[in-house]
């Protein structure tokens, strides 16, 4: 037995931080640390606000005792709902913004030039196209915003308020000044509240950027927008909605627009490359035409500007935004709420999943076992459960799975014989709860605590006497996957006594093992991160076919999480990759683990549910708050799960990869279409001029199309591409990452074949046009004596239009033949409609001279062979489509063979990661011999502990 030096210091001290000594600091309490501040638009304002605390306090409402429903409704009418008006961009402003920017600017230049040249019809057409694009962009933006807003509505915060004499969970928007609310660890502060009594730690990072929590007591006011990270108090709502400090300064916090993250950078690069390339070619064309056909200055300028406008991917961002919005809606059907659209693209590249154990890998349904270990006389399972319930708020809704388990098994009527005077909720840094109580029957005052056994053992006065037995019990239980909860009570001298150890099970979910197997098949490794005992973690890994090699917190590098070095991945990456999980970790360890893996080159997703997971969720590339997560975890996450288990996360990965495939096929096609168009007219301008084939028409000296035909190609293409978000795709077997050199290479191959086929058809058509020079042209074999000038123009319009849409079907299947995967119905219908419109326009275009250029429908004519000309164009295009697709497949085979631009190795994110990917897909041999280190804590040389008698009696024996 030890002396009173083992006595624990007082549990409650309102003048210090809310914390309980767990022995980890040798009994020394760390003083509150001064928060480290970063730059923030509100940090100065909040600092000034705190300086006026005394003046402010005098004007506050007195501590509330709760409201009735009638009182709350009356106050709600007076003060309004407790919510901030979202900064919603007006629809008209969205429309106007779509009329301004780099790409619309180029179209405005073309419109001005057309009107300056007095080409009123063409200028009007370009203006109509500009307005049409802006309208489509406005519609898609509104629709995408409404879709995301609808999903976010399902994540509205709730508050625990004392109404009508009982604690209730209500919509936080219904809070009013004077409400009594519970401010507990893991919850968001729902309004500006004064603290009635006690102290809590509050994370104000969202307001001030302070990296460390701020300790607050009755002289402070936690603000809306912050989160409670430690402690639990009752608070009185003082200000709500726009009257809160956050509401008054919200204009400083709201961002103008949420960008698309990494995909925005990718789109910007693509647009810069395409626009620069097109501008250079069009400028060369303009100079060449001006020099060779000096009398056609206006037409040269008009032609160059229109080709430049058509080549610019005006609808690029609109299509990508629509595709992401459609993806978020599909994810919601899989019980995944996306709070940031950029998370979808990031999730497609995840190759490392750090998963919390409890509730994600396991059922999170704790079941008390009959086996109970007692260490004091007079205690049994029933009485230990009562003590455990006393260390909780037994007449309030359970706050976590452990409280749910204990309160569901304990006799709560027995608990009513006690009055709880102080309570400290669970804290991830102390891993226990505690309460001070008074026995109403005897007047005895004592404290109880429940928590992790390795923490509670540090408190008891006789630790040296019982430590070995407790360790044996824990090891024995952990080796069978059984968890335990220690319960201790103070005596009249304030010394802690270990009363008993409760045992319970949290079995793995039935689908977890198969889900982990699927994750590895898709190139994603799973690392389990838990605060539980290392032996429980080892056993859980064996059950789930994970590597049972577990790293504990004491083996992790000791670094300052507020100033992490840049070489963590280099120094400790291999160590972390060589284990199946981490045990007995704290929040700072989770944060550091995620950062180390990110530095090692992995794209990490992190799942969590508690306030202790929030830092790691924020740091991960994709933070995923699981079902039932706290407000703090959901606020830090990019995705929120409304369904249980890890399988939902895997579904999120697969759906995200499908969205990525759609964006990849769209970008490949759009690059290809631009290159095909601009290169065709560039080459034709130099080498296939109608003048060289006998044309004497001054408006047909070089080959071009009327502006209306150019715009029809653009409009129909963009309209069809709006349906790309609904295309049928297959999720990739590997995580996806952007590799623009590969994307451009694939697009160039498709464009080269399409451009070559267009140039060949133009060559043949010009020969048929100059029948005197070329009497035996290909068209002559079809029974056409001569192809008029108007039909030459229309013929190439139809060919370019058909080739564009057929190229879309080739680009969407990557390195496979187009027929290996059928397109989505909506995309197919959109393409069919666009092709039908193009064919009808080309077939029945009335003979006219738009822009002074003679044009004529292909189906007009007396001979049957003339009326079948559109059909021959279709056959020609389809033949070349098969050739194009075959060349594409062969090119992809070659690219993968030589690993061109890292198309194979970089698909997973680098060769080092690729080698690791091969290793993680090797199954763990469950029957393999275990290492001595694994088995050492489990081997027992003594007989099992007899739990039928208390420890004191066993000690005498």
XYZ file of N, CA and C in Angstrom, residues 240-344:
315
model
N -28.694 36.053 -30.574
C -28.934 35.066 -31.631
C -28.897 35.727 -32.996
N -28.712 34.894 -34.013
C -28.784 35.355 -35.394
C -27.852 36.496 -35.712
N -28.384 37.500 -36.348
C -27.565 38.627 -36.777
C -27.102 39.496 -35.614
N -27.677 39.301 -34.424
C -27.240 40.063 -33.256
C -25.989 39.473 -32.622
N -25.599 38.269 -33.029
C -24.384 37.675 -32.481
C -23.160 38.392 -33.028
N -22.046 38.176 -32.344
C -20.796 38.784 -32.821
C -20.465 38.266 -34.216
N -20.692 36.984 -34.425
C -20.434 36.392 -35.733
C -21.344 36.999 -36.791
N -22.617 37.213 -36.425
C -23.559 37.778 -37.371
C -23.218 39.194 -37.768
N -22.712 39.987 -36.809
C -22.365 41.377 -37.096
C -21.151 41.488 -38.012
N -20.286 40.489 -37.956
C -19.053 40.565 -38.739
C -19.013 39.526 -39.843
N -20.175 38.919 -40.138
C -20.197 37.830 -41.124
C -19.747 38.288 -42.488
N -19.966 39.574 -42.776
C -19.561 40.067 -44.085
C -18.064 39.945 -44.293
N -17.305 39.957 -43.189
C -15.861 39.819 -43.305
C -15.437 38.371 -43.489
N -16.331 37.457 -43.103
C -15.948 36.043 -43.122
C -16.383 35.333 -44.388
N -17.423 35.835 -45.029
C -17.969 35.122 -46.177
C -17.072 35.292 -47.384
N -16.751 34.191 -48.002
C -15.943 34.241 -49.218
C -16.830 34.604 -50.388
N -16.219 35.176 -51.388
C -16.980 35.611 -52.555
C -17.543 34.407 -53.294
N -16.684 33.455 -53.584
C -17.105 32.239 -54.273
C -16.244 31.108 -53.764
N -16.796 29.917 -53.729
C -15.985 28.760 -53.378
C -15.420 28.180 -54.673
N -14.089 28.221 -54.807
C -13.526 27.742 -56.062
C -13.525 26.218 -56.092
N -13.079 25.681 -57.193
C -13.142 24.235 -57.397
C -11.854 23.533 -57.023
N -10.997 24.238 -56.239
C -9.795 23.591 -55.747
C -8.861 23.160 -56.854
N -8.390 21.926 -56.761
C -7.411 21.414 -57.697
C -7.952 21.381 -59.130
N -9.216 21.043 -59.292
C -9.780 20.980 -60.634
C -9.800 22.367 -61.274
N -9.938 23.395 -60.456
C -9.893 24.764 -60.988
C -8.519 25.055 -61.582
N -7.472 24.587 -60.909
C -6.108 24.771 -61.419
C -5.933 24.014 -62.731
N -6.464 22.802 -62.799
C -6.364 21.996 -64.019
C -7.077 22.686 -65.178
N -8.262 23.175 -64.923
C -9.019 23.857 -65.979
C -8.284 25.103 -66.455
N -7.694 25.844 -65.520
C -6.967 27.060 -65.897
C -5.792 26.725 -66.809
N -5.083 25.654 -66.496
C -3.946 25.256 -67.331
C -4.411 24.861 -68.731
N -5.493 24.090 -68.786
C -6.011 23.666 -70.087
C -6.431 24.879 -70.913
N -7.129 25.810 -70.287
C -7.600 26.982 -71.021
C -6.434 27.842 -71.518
N -5.402 27.985 -70.688
C -4.243 28.778 -71.099
C -3.560 28.137 -72.306
N -3.377 26.817 -72.254
C -2.693 26.121 -73.352
C -3.508 26.222 -74.641
N -4.804 25.910 -74.544
C -5.639 25.920 -75.749
C -5.779 27.331 -76.330
N -6.003 28.300 -75.466
C -6.170 29.667 -75.946
C -4.880 30.191 -76.567
N -3.753 29.924 -75.919
C -2.470 30.394 -76.462
C -2.170 29.744 -77.795
N -2.380 28.429 -77.883
C -2.127 27.702 -79.128
C -3.026 28.221 -80.247
N -4.318 28.371 -79.947
C -5.258 28.839 -80.964
C -4.940 30.264 -81.390
N -4.571 31.101 -80.434
C -4.267 32.500 -80.766
C -3.074 32.583 -81.716
N -2.040 31.792 -81.457
C -0.850 31.822 -82.317
C -1.206 31.371 -83.730
N -1.942 30.268 -83.865
C -2.302 29.774 -85.200
C -3.219 30.755 -85.929
N -4.174 31.315 -85.209
C -5.081 32.265 -85.857
C -4.354 33.544 -86.264
N -3.403 33.971 -85.453
C -2.625 35.158 -85.812
C -1.796 34.901 -87.068
N -1.197 33.706 -87.156
C -0.424 33.344 -88.352
C -1.343 33.321 -89.577
N -2.544 32.741 -89.404
C -3.506 32.698 -90.510
C -3.867 34.110 -90.967
N -4.125 34.966 -90.024
C -4.516 36.334 -90.365
C -3.418 37.044 -91.160
N -2.184 36.917 -90.689
C -1.065 37.565 -91.381
C -0.881 36.979 -92.775
N -0.992 35.637 -92.861
C -0.810 34.974 -94.158
C -1.910 35.383 -95.144
N -3.154 35.347 -94.689
C -4.260 35.713 -95.575
C -4.188 37.177 -95.981
N -3.776 37.997 -95.049
C -3.664 39.424 -95.351
C -2.584 39.675 -96.394
N -1.516 38.887 -96.314
C -0.411 39.063 -97.253
C -0.732 38.479 -98.622
N -1.436 37.339 -98.638
C -1.686 36.660 -99.906
C -2.952 37.163 -100.577
N -3.965 37.504 -99.771
C -5.221 37.980 -100.323
C -5.496 39.367 -99.747
N -4.666 40.322 -100.130
C -4.724 41.644 -99.510
C -6.075 42.332 -99.691
N -6.820 41.885 -100.712
C -8.085 42.542 -100.944
C -9.173 42.033 -99.989
N -8.900 41.026 -99.168
C -9.913 40.445 -98.281
C -9.538 40.671 -96.817
N -9.146 41.885 -96.509
C -8.764 42.200 -95.128
C -9.899 41.914 -94.148
N -11.090 42.375 -94.480
C -12.211 42.190 -93.566
C -12.506 40.715 -93.345
N -12.498 39.940 -94.447
C -12.793 38.514 -94.294
C -11.682 37.785 -93.555
N -10.447 38.191 -93.778
C -9.324 37.565 -93.068
C -9.449 37.798 -91.571
N -9.766 39.046 -91.200
C -9.927 39.368 -89.788
C -11.114 38.626 -89.200
N -12.211 38.633 -89.920
C -13.410 37.955 -89.445
C -13.154 36.463 -89.252
N -12.539 35.846 -90.253
C -12.250 34.413 -90.184
C -11.362 34.086 -88.986
N -10.289 34.821 -88.798
C -9.341 34.535 -87.723
C -9.980 34.693 -86.356
N -10.774 35.738 -86.200
C -11.411 35.973 -84.902
C -12.441 34.895 -84.600
N -13.250 34.515 -85.587
C -14.295 33.519 -85.359
C -13.696 32.153 -85.042
N -12.644 31.760 -85.779
C -11.986 30.484 -85.478
C -11.411 30.491 -84.069
N -10.845 31.633 -83.665
C -10.305 31.746 -82.308
C -11.413 31.598 -81.278
N -12.547 32.245 -81.505
C -13.659 32.173 -80.562
C -14.190 30.749 -80.469
N -14.356 30.102 -81.613
C -14.886 28.738 -81.617
C -13.934 27.773 -80.914
N -12.653 28.020 -81.009
C -11.675 27.104 -80.423
C -11.566 27.248 -78.915
N -12.007 28.383 -78.363
C -11.918 28.583 -76.911
C -13.025 27.786 -76.225
N -12.691 26.961 -75.238
C -13.707 26.140 -74.545
C -14.536 26.980 -73.580
N -15.530 27.655 -74.115
C -16.311 28.594 -73.300
C -17.038 27.888 -72.151
N -17.567 26.700 -72.390
C -18.397 26.016 -71.395
C -17.593 25.099 -70.481
N -16.289 25.277 -70.428
C -15.435 24.343 -69.691
C -15.833 24.247 -68.218
N -15.839 25.375 -67.513
C -16.134 25.355 -66.087
C -17.591 25.001 -65.825
N -18.475 25.401 -66.717
C -19.889 25.086 -66.527
C -20.107 23.574 -66.534
N -19.486 22.891 -67.501
C -19.653 21.441 -67.603
C -19.055 20.746 -66.384
N -17.878 21.187 -65.944
C -17.236 20.552 -64.786
C -18.068 20.774 -63.530
N -18.572 21.988 -63.325
C -19.405 22.267 -62.159
C -20.657 21.402 -62.178
N -21.267 21.284 -63.340
C -22.458 20.450 -63.466
C -22.147 18.991 -63.158
N -21.025 18.514 -63.663
C -20.635 17.121 -63.422
C -20.414 16.860 -61.937
N -19.761 17.792 -61.247
C -19.537 17.635 -59.809
C -20.850 17.692 -59.037
N -21.739 18.581 -59.438
C -23.030 18.700 -58.759
C -23.858 17.426 -58.936
N -23.840 16.877 -60.141
C -24.544 15.610 -60.380
C -23.920 14.504 -59.524
N -22.583 14.521 -59.410
C -21.906 13.537 -58.567
C -22.298 13.668 -57.107
N -22.426 14.901 -56.615
C -22.806 15.091 -55.213
C -24.222 14.581 -54.959
N -25.088 14.742 -55.949
C -26.454 14.239 -55.797
C -26.467 12.718 -55.768
N -25.628 12.107 -56.589
C -25.554 10.642 -56.580
C -24.958 10.139 -55.267
N -23.971 10.858 -54.747
C -23.378 10.470 -53.470
C -24.411 10.522 -52.352
N -25.319 11.480 -52.414
C -26.344 11.583 -51.373
C -27.236 10.346 -51.353
N -27.413 9.721 -52.506
C -28.198 8.488 -52.564
C -27.473 7.335 -51.874
N -26.151 7.465 -51.781
C -25.360 6.463 -51.060
C -25.110 6.889 -49.620
N -25.905 7.844 -49.130
C -25.825 8.320 -47.739
C -24.526 9.056 -47.457
N -24.122 9.884 -48.430
C -22.911 10.692 -48.293
C -23.269 12.134 -48.641
N -23.119 13.039 -47.684
C -23.402 14.443 -47.909
C -22.088 15.162 -48.189
N -22.001 15.796 -49.346
C -20.789 16.515 -49.736
C -20.947 17.982 -49.346
N -20.042 18.480 -48.517
C -20.098 19.879 -48.114
C -19.210 20.758 -48.981
N -18.275 20.150 -49.721
C -17.398 20.894 -50.619
C -17.274 20.097 -51.916
N -17.658 20.702 -53.030
C -17.617 19.981 -54.302
C -16.218 19.495 -54.641
N -15.195 20.257 -54.236
C -13.826 19.856 -54.558
C -13.460 18.527 -53.915
N -14.181 18.148 -52.836
C -13.882 16.883 -52.161
C -14.138 15.685 -53.062
N -15.047 15.812 -54.023
C -15.340 14.688 -54.919
C -14.114 14.365 -55.754
